mmCIF file of C-alpha atoms in Angstrom:
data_model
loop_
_atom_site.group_PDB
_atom_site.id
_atom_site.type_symbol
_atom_site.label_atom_id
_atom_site.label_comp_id
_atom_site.label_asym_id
_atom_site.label_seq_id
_atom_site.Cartn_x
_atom_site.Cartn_y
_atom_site.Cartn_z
ATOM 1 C CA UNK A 651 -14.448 -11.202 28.991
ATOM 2 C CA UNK A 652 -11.346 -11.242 27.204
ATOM 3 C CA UNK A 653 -7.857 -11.719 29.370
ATOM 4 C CA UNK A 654 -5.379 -8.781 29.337
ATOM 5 C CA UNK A 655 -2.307 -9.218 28.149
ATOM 6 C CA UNK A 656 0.657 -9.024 30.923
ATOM 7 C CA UNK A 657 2.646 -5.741 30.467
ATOM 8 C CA UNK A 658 6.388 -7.198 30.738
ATOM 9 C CA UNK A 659 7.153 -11.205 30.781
ATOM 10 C CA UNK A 660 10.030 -13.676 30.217
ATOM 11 C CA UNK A 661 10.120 -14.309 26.465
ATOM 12 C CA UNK A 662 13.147 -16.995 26.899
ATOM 13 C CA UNK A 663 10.484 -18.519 29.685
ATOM 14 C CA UNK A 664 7.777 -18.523 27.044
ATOM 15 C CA UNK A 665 9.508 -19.455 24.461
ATOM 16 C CA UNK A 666 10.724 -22.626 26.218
ATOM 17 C CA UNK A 667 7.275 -23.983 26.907
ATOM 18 C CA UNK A 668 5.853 -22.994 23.533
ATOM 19 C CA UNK A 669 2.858 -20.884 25.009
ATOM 20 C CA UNK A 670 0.314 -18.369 23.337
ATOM 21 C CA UNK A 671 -1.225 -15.333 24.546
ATOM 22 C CA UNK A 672 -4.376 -13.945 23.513
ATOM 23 C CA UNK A 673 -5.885 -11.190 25.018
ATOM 24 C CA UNK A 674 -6.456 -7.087 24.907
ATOM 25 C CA UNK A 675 -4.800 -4.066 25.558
ATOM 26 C CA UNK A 676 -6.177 -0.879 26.664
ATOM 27 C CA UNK A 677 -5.153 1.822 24.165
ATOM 28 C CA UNK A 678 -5.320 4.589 26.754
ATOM 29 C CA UNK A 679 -2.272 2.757 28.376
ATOM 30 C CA UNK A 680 0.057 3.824 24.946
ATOM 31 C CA UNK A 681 1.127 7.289 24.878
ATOM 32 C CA UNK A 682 2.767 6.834 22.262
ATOM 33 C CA UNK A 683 0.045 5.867 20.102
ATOM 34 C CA UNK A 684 -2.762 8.422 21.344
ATOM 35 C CA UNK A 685 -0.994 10.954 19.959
ATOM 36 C CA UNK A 686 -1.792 10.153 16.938
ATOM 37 C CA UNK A 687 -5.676 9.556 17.801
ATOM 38 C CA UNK A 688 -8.937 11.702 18.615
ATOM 39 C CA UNK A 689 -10.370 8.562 21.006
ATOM 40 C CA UNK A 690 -8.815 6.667 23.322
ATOM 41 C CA UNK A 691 -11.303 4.408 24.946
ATOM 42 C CA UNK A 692 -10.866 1.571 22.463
ATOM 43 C CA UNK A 693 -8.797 -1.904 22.912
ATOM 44 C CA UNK A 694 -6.084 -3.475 20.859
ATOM 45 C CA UNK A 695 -6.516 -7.324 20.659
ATOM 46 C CA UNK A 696 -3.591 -9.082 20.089
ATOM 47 C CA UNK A 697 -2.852 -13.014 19.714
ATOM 48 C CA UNK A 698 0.879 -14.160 20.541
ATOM 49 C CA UNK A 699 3.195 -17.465 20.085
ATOM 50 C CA UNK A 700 6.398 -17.897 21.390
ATOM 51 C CA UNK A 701 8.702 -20.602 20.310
ATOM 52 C CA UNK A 702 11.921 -21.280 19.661
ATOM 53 C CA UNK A 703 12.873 -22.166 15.551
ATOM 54 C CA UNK A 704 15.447 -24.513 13.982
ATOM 55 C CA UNK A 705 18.197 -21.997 14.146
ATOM 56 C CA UNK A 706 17.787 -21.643 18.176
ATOM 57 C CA UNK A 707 16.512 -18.310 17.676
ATOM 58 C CA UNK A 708 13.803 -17.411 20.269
ATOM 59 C CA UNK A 709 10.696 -15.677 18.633
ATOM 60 C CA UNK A 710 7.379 -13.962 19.167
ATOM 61 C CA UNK A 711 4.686 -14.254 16.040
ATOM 62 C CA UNK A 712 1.762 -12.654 16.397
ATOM 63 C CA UNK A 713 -1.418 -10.700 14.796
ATOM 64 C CA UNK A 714 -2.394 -7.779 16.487
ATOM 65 C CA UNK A 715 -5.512 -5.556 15.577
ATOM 66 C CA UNK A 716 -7.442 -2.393 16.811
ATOM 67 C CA UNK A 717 -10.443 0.020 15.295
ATOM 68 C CA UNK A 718 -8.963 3.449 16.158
ATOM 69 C CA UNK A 719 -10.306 6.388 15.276
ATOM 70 C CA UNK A 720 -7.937 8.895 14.115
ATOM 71 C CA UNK A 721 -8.205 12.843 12.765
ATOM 72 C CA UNK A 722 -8.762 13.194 8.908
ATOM 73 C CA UNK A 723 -6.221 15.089 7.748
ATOM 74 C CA UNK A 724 -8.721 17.049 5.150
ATOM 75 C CA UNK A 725 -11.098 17.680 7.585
ATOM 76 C CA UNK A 726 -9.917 17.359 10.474
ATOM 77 C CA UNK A 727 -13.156 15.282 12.019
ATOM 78 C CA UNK A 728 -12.748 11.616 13.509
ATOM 79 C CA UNK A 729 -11.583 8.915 11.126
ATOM 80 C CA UNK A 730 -12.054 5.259 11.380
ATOM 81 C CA UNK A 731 -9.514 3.400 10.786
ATOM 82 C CA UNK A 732 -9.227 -0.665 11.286
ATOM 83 C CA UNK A 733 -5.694 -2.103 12.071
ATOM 84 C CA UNK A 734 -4.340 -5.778 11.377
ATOM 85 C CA UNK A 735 -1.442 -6.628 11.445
ATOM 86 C CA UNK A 736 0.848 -9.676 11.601
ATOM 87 C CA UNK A 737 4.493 -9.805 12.653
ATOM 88 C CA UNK A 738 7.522 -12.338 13.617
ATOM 89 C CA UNK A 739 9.698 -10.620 15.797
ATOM 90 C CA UNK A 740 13.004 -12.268 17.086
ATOM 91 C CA UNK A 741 14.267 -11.983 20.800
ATOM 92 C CA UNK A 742 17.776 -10.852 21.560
ATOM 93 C CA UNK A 743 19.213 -9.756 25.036
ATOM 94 C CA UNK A 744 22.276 -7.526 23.128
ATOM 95 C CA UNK A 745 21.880 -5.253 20.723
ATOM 96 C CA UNK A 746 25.015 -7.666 19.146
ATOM 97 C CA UNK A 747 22.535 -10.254 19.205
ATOM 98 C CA UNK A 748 19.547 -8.062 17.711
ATOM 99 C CA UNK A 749 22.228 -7.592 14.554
ATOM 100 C CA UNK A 750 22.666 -11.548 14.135
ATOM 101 C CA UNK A 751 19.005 -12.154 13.890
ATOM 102 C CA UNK A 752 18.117 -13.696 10.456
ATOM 103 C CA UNK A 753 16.020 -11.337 8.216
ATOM 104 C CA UNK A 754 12.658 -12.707 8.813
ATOM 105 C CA UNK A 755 12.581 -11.805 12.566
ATOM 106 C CA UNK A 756 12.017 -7.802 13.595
ATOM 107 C CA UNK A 757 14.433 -7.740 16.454
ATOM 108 C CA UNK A 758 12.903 -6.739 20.353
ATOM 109 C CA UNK A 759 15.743 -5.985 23.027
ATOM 110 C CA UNK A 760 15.059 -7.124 26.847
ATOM 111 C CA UNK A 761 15.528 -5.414 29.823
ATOM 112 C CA UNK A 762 16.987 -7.210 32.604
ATOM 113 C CA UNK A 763 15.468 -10.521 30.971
ATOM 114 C CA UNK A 764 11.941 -9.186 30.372
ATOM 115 C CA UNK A 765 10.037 -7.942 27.450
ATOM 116 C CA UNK A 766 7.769 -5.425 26.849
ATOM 117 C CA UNK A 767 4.334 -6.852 25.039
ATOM 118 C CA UNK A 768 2.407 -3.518 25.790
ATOM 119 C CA UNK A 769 5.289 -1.545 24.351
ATOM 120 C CA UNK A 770 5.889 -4.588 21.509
ATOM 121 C CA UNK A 771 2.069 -4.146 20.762
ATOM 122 C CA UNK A 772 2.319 -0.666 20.359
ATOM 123 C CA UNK A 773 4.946 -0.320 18.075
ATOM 124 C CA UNK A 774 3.168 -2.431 15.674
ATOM 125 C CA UNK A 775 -0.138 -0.523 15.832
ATOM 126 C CA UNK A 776 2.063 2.591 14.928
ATOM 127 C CA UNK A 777 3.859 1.115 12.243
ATOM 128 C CA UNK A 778 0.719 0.013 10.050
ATOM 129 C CA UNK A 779 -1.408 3.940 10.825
ATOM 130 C CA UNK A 780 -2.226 5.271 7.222
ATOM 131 C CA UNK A 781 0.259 7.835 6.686
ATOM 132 C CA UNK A 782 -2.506 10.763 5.933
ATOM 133 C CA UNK A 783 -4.955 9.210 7.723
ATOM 134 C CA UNK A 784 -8.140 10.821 5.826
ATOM 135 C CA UNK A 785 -11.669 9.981 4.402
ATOM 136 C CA UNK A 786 -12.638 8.653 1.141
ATOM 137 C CA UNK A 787 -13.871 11.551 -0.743
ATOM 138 C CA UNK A 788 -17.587 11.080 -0.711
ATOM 139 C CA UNK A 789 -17.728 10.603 3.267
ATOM 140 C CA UNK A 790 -15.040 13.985 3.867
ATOM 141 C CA UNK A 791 -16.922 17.071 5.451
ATOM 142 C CA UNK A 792 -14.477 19.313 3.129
ATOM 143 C CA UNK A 793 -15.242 19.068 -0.691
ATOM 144 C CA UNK A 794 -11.839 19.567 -2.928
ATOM 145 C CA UNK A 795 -12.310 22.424 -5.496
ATOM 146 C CA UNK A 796 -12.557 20.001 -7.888
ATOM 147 C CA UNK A 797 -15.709 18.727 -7.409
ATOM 148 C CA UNK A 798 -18.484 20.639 -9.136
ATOM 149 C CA UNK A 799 -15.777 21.862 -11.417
ATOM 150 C CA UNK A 800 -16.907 19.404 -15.001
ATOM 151 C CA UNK A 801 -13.363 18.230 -14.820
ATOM 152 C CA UNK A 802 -12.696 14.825 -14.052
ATOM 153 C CA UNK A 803 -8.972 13.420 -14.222
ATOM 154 C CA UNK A 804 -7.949 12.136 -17.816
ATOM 155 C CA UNK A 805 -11.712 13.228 -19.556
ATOM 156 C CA UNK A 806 -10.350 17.155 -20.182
ATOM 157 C CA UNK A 807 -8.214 18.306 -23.227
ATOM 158 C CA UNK A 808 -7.175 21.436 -21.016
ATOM 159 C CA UNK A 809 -6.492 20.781 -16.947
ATOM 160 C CA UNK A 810 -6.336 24.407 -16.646
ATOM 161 C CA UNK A 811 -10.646 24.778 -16.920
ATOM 162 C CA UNK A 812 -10.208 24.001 -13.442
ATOM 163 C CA UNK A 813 -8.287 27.192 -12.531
ATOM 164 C CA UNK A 814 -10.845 28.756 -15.048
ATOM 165 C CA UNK A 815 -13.879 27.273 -12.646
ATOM 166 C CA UNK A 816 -12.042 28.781 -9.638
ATOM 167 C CA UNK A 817 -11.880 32.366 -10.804
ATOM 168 C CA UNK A 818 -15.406 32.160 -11.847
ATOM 169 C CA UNK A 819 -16.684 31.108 -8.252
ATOM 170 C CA UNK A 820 -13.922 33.554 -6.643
ATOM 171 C CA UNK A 821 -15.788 37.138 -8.959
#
């Protein structure tokens, strides 16, 4: 059985001793996220390092990745969609500080000296979701008015058959 990952800790803390996390996250716990999905009762796994690099700059790296299952967009029937993602974030207590970071590091804000990993976790899986999440063609329940149609993209002289095929089926 796989840990769970702590919801807040001390980065700076981390950081210091050069630790790693590796554990899950239940995806019921992110609002945020299942708003976007038709299940909930899935995990995120997630695998993090702390450190601190040559520029003093405290940092979380870290892969996260989750199978959610998502509404197609074309026919609006569950989706599955994998997630995998790797990030570098950099750990700043000011937002004056979050502005210094060099370019490689996404920057993460504390609160009160603690950091959110659920939240950080989270933020991730929402960034990488397919922006129309949606089937592949063959496996879609809805069939575009194309298909059936004899006209395949760059095989036709005139594109406009197609409208021709849909006021044939339409009579």
């Amino acid at each position: 059985m796989e840990k769970n990952i702590p919801e807040h800790i001390d980065p700076f803390r981390y950081a210091e001793q050069d630790l790693r996390l590796n554990g899950t996250v239940k995806v019921a716990d992110m609002a945020r996220l299942c708003a976007h999905l038709s299940q909930t009762d899935t995990l995120a796994r997630a695998e993090l390092h702390f450190g601190v690099d040559e520029q003093r700059v405290t940092f979380v790296k870290g892969k996260v990745s989750a199978a959610l299952v998502l509404h197609c967009q074309r026919c609006m029937q569950p989706y599955s969609c994998e997630i995998m993602s790797d990030f570098a974030v950099g750990i700043a207590k000011t937002l004056d500080e979050a502005n210094a970071l060099p370019a490689q590091y996404e920057p993460a804000l504390t609160i009160e000296g603690q950091l959110a990993l659920r939240e950080l976790i989270e933020d991730e899986l929402i960034l990488n979701l397919p922006i129309i999440p949606r089937h592949e063609l063959d496996e879609c329940q809805v069939k575009l008015p194309l298909a059936g149609s004899g006209w395949k993209e760059g095989e036709s002289n005139n594109p406009f058959q197609v409208l021709a095929s849909l006021k044939q089926k339409s009579s």
